[in-house]
Coordinates of C-alpha atoms and ligand atoms in Angstrom, one line a residue:
M173 CA 203.9 91.8 98.5
S174 CA 204.0 91.6 101.6
E175 CA 202.6 95.2 102.9
K176 CA 201.3 96.8 106.5
V177 CA 197.3 96.2 107.4
I178 CA 196.5 98.4 110.5
V179 CA 193.3 95.8 111.6
A180 CA 192.8 98.8 113.9
R181 CA 190.0 96.7 117.2
E182 CA 190.9 92.4 117.8
I183 CA 188.3 90.5 114.1
P184 CA 187.2 87.8 113.9
D185 CA 190.1 84.6 113.2
A186 CA 188.1 83.6 109.8
G187 CA 189.7 87.7 108.6
L188 CA 193.0 87.5 110.0
R189 CA 193.5 84.3 108.5
I190 CA 192.8 85.9 104.6
L191 CA 194.5 88.4 105.3
R192 CA 197.7 86.5 106.8
E193 CA 197.7 83.6 104.6
A194 CA 197.8 86.8 101.0
G195 CA 200.7 87.6 103.1
H196 CA 200.3 90.5 104.4
E197 CA 201.7 91.8 107.4
V198 CA 198.8 92.3 110.1
I199 CA 199.4 94.8 113.2
T200 CA 196.2 95.0 115.3
L201 CA 195.5 98.1 117.4
S202 CA 192.9 97.0 119.6
D203 CA 192.5 93.9 121.7
A204 CA 189.0 92.5 121.9
S205 CA 189.1 93.4 125.8
Q206 CA 190.2 96.8 124.7
P207 CA 188.8 99.9 124.3
P208 CA 188.9 101.1 120.7
P209 CA 192.2 103.0 119.1
S210 CA 192.1 106.5 119.2
H211 CA 192.7 109.3 117.1
G212 CA 196.4 109.8 118.3
D213 CA 196.7 105.5 118.1
L214 CA 195.0 106.0 114.4
F215 CA 197.7 108.3 113.5
S216 CA 201.3 106.6 115.2
A217 CA 199.9 103.8 113.2
L218 CA 198.3 104.7 110.5
P219 CA 202.5 106.2 108.1
G220 CA 203.6 103.1 106.0
A221 CA 199.9 101.5 106.0
A222 CA 198.6 100.0 102.4
A223 CA 195.7 99.0 104.1
L224 CA 192.8 99.9 107.4
L225 CA 190.8 97.3 108.8
T226 CA 187.7 100.0 110.5
T227 CA 184.7 99.5 112.7
V228 CA 181.6 101.7 113.1
T229 CA 183.8 102.7 116.0
E230 CA 186.6 104.4 114.7
K231 CA 186.0 108.0 112.7
I232 CA 187.9 108.4 109.7
D233 CA 188.3 112.3 108.8
A234 CA 190.8 113.6 105.8
G235 CA 193.1 113.6 109.2
V236 CA 193.1 110.6 109.9
L237 CA 194.0 109.7 105.9
G238 CA 196.2 112.5 105.4
A239 CA 198.3 111.1 108.1
A240 CA 198.1 107.7 106.9
G241 CA 200.3 108.4 103.2
R242 CA 200.8 107.6 99.8
R243 CA 200.8 104.5 100.7
L244 CA 197.3 104.0 101.2
R245 CA 195.0 102.1 98.8
I246 CA 191.9 100.7 100.8
V247 CA 189.4 101.6 104.1
S248 CA 187.7 98.6 104.0
N249 CA 185.1 98.9 106.6
M250 CA 184.1 95.8 108.3
A251 CA 180.4 97.1 108.7
V252 CA 177.5 97.7 105.9
G253 CA 177.5 101.7 107.3
Y254 CA 179.9 103.8 106.2
D255 CA 179.0 106.7 107.9
N256 CA 182.2 106.6 110.2
I257 CA 184.7 107.2 106.8
D258 CA 184.6 110.2 105.0
V259 CA 184.4 109.6 101.7
E260 CA 184.9 112.6 99.7
A261 CA 188.1 112.5 101.5
A262 CA 189.2 109.3 100.4
T263 CA 188.6 109.7 96.9
Q264 CA 190.5 112.6 96.4
R265 CA 193.7 110.8 97.7
G266 CA 192.7 107.6 95.1
I267 CA 191.5 105.8 98.5
T268 CA 189.4 102.7 97.6
V269 CA 186.4 102.2 100.2
T270 CA 184.8 98.9 101.1
N271 CA 181.7 98.3 103.6
T272 CA 180.4 94.7 104.1
P273 CA 177.1 94.1 102.2
G274 CA 174.8 90.7 101.7
V275 CA 176.1 88.7 104.9
L276 CA 174.0 90.6 108.2
D277 CA 170.8 91.3 106.4
E278 CA 169.3 88.2 108.2
T279 CA 170.9 88.9 111.5
T280 CA 170.5 92.4 111.4
A281 CA 166.7 91.3 111.0
D282 CA 166.7 89.2 113.5
T283 CA 168.0 91.9 116.4
A284 CA 165.1 94.5 114.7
F285 CA 162.6 91.8 114.9
M286 CA 164.2 90.9 118.5
L287 CA 163.2 94.5 119.9
L288 CA 160.6 94.7 118.0
L289 CA 158.4 91.6 120.3
A290 CA 160.8 93.0 123.4
A291 CA 159.5 96.2 122.8
A292 CA 155.6 95.5 122.6
R293 CA 155.8 93.0 125.0
R294 CA 157.9 94.7 127.4
L295 CA 159.4 92.0 128.0
G296 CA 162.9 94.4 129.1
E297 CA 160.9 95.4 132.3
G298 CA 159.7 92.0 133.0
E299 CA 163.1 91.0 134.1
R300 CA 164.1 93.7 135.8
L301 CA 160.7 93.4 137.8
L302 CA 161.7 90.1 137.7
R303 CA 166.2 90.1 138.6
A304 CA 164.9 92.4 141.2
G305 CA 162.9 89.8 143.5
E306 CA 158.6 91.9 142.7
W307 CA 157.9 89.9 140.8
H308 CA 154.8 87.8 143.6
A309 CA 152.7 86.7 141.7
W310 CA 150.9 85.5 137.3
G311 CA 148.8 89.3 137.2
P312 CA 145.9 89.1 135.2
K313 CA 147.1 92.8 134.1
Q314 CA 150.7 92.8 134.8
L315 CA 152.6 93.8 131.8
V316 CA 150.8 93.8 129.7
G317 CA 151.4 95.2 125.9
P318 CA 150.2 95.0 122.8
D319 CA 149.6 91.9 119.8
V320 CA 151.9 92.1 117.1
W321 CA 150.7 89.4 115.5
G322 CA 148.5 90.5 113.0
K323 CA 149.5 94.0 113.3
T324 CA 150.5 97.2 110.4
L325 CA 154.2 97.2 109.8
G326 CA 156.0 100.3 108.9
I327 CA 159.4 100.3 107.4
V328 CA 160.9 102.6 106.1
G329 CA 164.1 101.9 104.3
L330 CA 163.0 99.1 102.0
G331 CA 167.5 97.9 101.6
R332 CA 168.1 93.8 102.2
I333 CA 167.9 94.7 106.1
G334 CA 164.8 96.0 105.6
E335 CA 163.1 92.8 103.4
A336 CA 164.4 90.5 105.9
V337 CA 162.5 92.0 108.6
A338 CA 159.6 91.9 105.8
R339 CA 159.8 88.5 105.6
R340 CA 160.4 87.8 109.2
A341 CA 156.6 90.4 109.8
R342 CA 154.6 88.2 107.1
G343 CA 155.5 85.4 109.5
F344 CA 153.7 86.1 112.2
G345 CA 150.8 88.0 109.2
M346 CA 151.7 91.4 109.6
K347 CA 149.8 93.8 107.3
I348 CA 153.7 95.8 104.9
L349 CA 153.8 99.4 104.3
Y350 CA 157.8 101.1 102.5
H351 CA 158.9 104.2 102.7
A352 CA 161.7 103.7 100.3
R353 CA 163.3 106.5 97.6
S354 CA 162.6 104.0 94.6
E355 CA 159.2 101.8 94.6
K356 CA 160.0 98.0 94.6
P357 CA 158.4 96.0 92.8
G358 CA 159.1 92.3 94.0
A359 CA 158.6 93.4 97.8
E360 CA 154.7 94.5 96.0
A361 CA 154.6 91.5 95.0
E362 CA 156.7 88.6 97.2
L363 CA 155.5 89.9 100.2
Q364 CA 152.3 92.4 99.9
A365 CA 154.3 95.6 100.9
E366 CA 152.6 98.6 100.0
R367 CA 153.9 101.9 99.3
S368 CA 154.0 104.8 101.4
E369 CA 154.6 108.2 101.5
L370 CA 156.3 108.3 105.3
E371 CA 153.5 110.5 107.1
D372 CA 151.1 108.6 106.1
L373 CA 152.7 105.5 106.7
L374 CA 153.8 107.0 110.5
R375 CA 150.0 107.3 110.8
D376 CA 149.2 104.0 109.8
S377 CA 152.1 102.2 110.9
D378 CA 151.6 99.8 114.5
F379 CA 155.6 99.0 114.4
V380 CA 157.5 101.2 112.6
S381 CA 161.4 99.6 111.7
I382 CA 164.3 102.2 110.1
H383 CA 166.4 100.4 107.5
T384 CA 168.2 103.5 105.7
P385 CA 171.4 104.0 106.0
L386 CA 172.2 108.1 108.3
N387 CA 172.8 111.1 105.7
E388 CA 172.4 113.9 105.1
G389 CA 169.3 113.2 104.4
T390 CA 167.9 111.3 106.9
R391 CA 169.2 112.5 110.4
H392 CA 166.8 113.2 112.3
L393 CA 164.2 111.8 109.9
I394 CA 162.4 110.9 113.1
G395 CA 161.7 114.0 114.9
A396 CA 159.0 115.2 117.3
R397 CA 156.5 115.9 115.2
E398 CA 157.1 112.9 112.9
L399 CA 156.8 110.5 116.7
S400 CA 153.1 112.9 116.8
L401 CA 151.8 110.8 113.8
M402 CA 152.5 107.5 115.2
G403 CA 149.9 106.1 117.8
E404 CA 149.7 105.7 121.5
S405 CA 150.3 102.0 120.9
A406 CA 152.7 102.9 118.5
V407 CA 156.5 100.9 118.9
L408 CA 159.0 101.9 117.2
V409 CA 162.3 100.1 116.5
N410 CA 165.6 101.3 114.7
T411 CA 168.4 99.3 114.2
S412 CA 169.7 101.2 111.7
R413 CA 171.9 104.7 112.3
G414 CA 171.9 106.5 116.7
P415 CA 171.1 110.0 114.0
V416 CA 168.5 108.6 112.7
V417 CA 166.4 109.2 115.4
D418 CA 166.0 112.6 117.5
E419 CA 166.7 110.2 120.5
A420 CA 165.8 113.7 123.7
A421 CA 162.3 114.5 121.2
L422 CA 162.1 110.3 121.3
A423 CA 163.2 110.5 125.0
D424 CA 159.9 113.1 125.1
A425 CA 157.4 110.7 123.1
L426 CA 158.1 108.1 125.3
A427 CA 158.3 109.5 129.1
E428 CA 154.3 111.1 126.9
G429 CA 152.9 108.4 125.9
T430 CA 152.5 109.2 122.7
I431 CA 153.7 106.3 122.1
F432 CA 154.1 102.8 123.9
A433 CA 157.7 101.7 123.2
A434 CA 160.6 102.0 121.3
G435 CA 163.8 99.3 120.2
L436 CA 167.0 100.4 120.1
D437 CA 169.8 98.9 119.1
V438 CA 171.6 102.5 117.6
Y439 CA 172.7 105.5 119.6
E440 CA 172.9 109.0 118.5
E441 CA 176.6 109.4 120.2
E442 CA 177.4 105.7 120.5
P443 CA 178.1 104.2 123.0
K444 CA 176.4 107.1 125.1
V445 CA 172.7 107.0 125.5
H446 CA 170.6 110.2 126.1
P447 CA 169.9 110.2 130.0
K448 CA 166.3 110.6 130.3
L449 CA 165.8 107.4 128.1
M450 CA 167.6 104.9 130.6
E451 CA 165.6 105.8 133.0
L452 CA 162.3 104.9 131.1
D453 CA 161.3 101.2 131.2
N454 CA 159.1 101.3 128.4
V455 CA 162.6 101.0 125.8
V456 CA 164.5 98.7 125.4
L457 CA 168.2 99.0 124.7
A458 CA 170.6 97.2 123.2
P459 CA 174.1 97.9 122.1
H460 CA 174.3 98.2 118.0
I461 CA 174.9 94.2 118.9
G462 CA 172.0 93.9 115.3
S463 CA 174.8 92.0 113.2
A464 CA 176.5 90.4 117.0
S465 CA 176.0 87.1 115.9
I466 CA 179.1 83.5 115.7
E467 CA 178.4 83.6 112.0
T468 CA 178.0 86.5 111.0
R469 CA 180.5 88.0 112.4
D470 CA 182.9 85.3 110.5
K471 CA 181.3 86.6 107.7
M472 CA 181.7 90.3 107.8
A473 CA 185.4 90.0 109.0
S474 CA 186.2 87.1 105.8
V475 CA 184.4 90.2 103.9
A476 CA 186.0 92.7 104.9
A477 CA 189.3 91.2 104.5
E478 CA 188.6 89.8 101.3
N479 CA 188.8 93.4 100.2
V480 CA 191.2 94.8 101.5
V481 CA 193.2 91.6 99.4
A482 CA 192.3 92.7 96.5
A483 CA 192.9 96.0 96.9
L484 CA 196.9 94.9 97.6
R485 CA 196.2 92.7 94.7
G486 CA 195.6 96.1 92.4
E487 CA 191.8 94.8 91.2
T488 CA 189.1 96.7 92.2
P489 CA 187.9 94.6 95.5
P490 CA 184.5 93.4 94.9
N491 CA 182.7 95.9 97.9
A492 CA 183.4 99.5 96.8
V493 CA 182.2 102.4 97.8
N494 CA 183.4 105.0 95.9
S495 CA 186.2 104.2 93.2
Ligands
GLV299 C1 176.6 97.7 111.8 O1 176.3 99.1 112.1 C2 177.2 97.9 110.5 O2 176.8 98.9 110.0 O3 177.4 97.1 109.4

């Protein structure tokens, strides 16, 4: 049966094709050149829809879910994180929420490693210097930063993405520490990763990369006190969710030289970035591109669409996060 499927943002064709081939009426709210749909846009588009396909830019709260009416059966988030969706409110209304795990791990790990290398080796700063016409000669002390290879990497949250980062780090001869709720015997055996309390990990790591989901337990997990435990040559990388790090405290730590540098892909109030961070040279700022490879975005769109199609067929979708 053909159902109305609201797609909040223009997604890759790979996903749209799956929805259309299943016979659904697909309504895309904003095309690639437009900003994300507002709350108001969602409110007016949702009545009568059976499915809503969202991205990280849409905040799906109880109000939006209520506006949809009783036909709505699934909110399919084209992302692995789903902190933008009020899952409890969805569950209360019998709406399934899904995400896209497993298809973006390697690409996001590449992004984390890219930021780690760029922050340590001062790539952004160097490029700004060069583009400003201020690079006059090779310099023996110019733009030097700490080596990455052979150092210690602390991974906060050793899930699929954290493990993919650890595998890359092993290729750089790095020692791996991890902080996670449960022990990871597989990673310990394969990657010689050592489990550590968060404070010890921060003290003992040259690089810290965050891969934990955002929830009430991880909001501002890294604040002024945690940053003060890291060394002045340490580098922090965050590709998970902005609010896991207290951005104002990070800006202070970077300005004061408490830590050497940071590489960020996510922010507390996207697309806003703390103004103090914008002024600093020792932070690499990426615009939430963790999963932004052509292949991975195709896969994410396909998985998100397959979840919709399964739910509308009356099946439990493969990636339901509630039931
Ligand atoms: C992107 O941020 C995601 O959660 O997939």
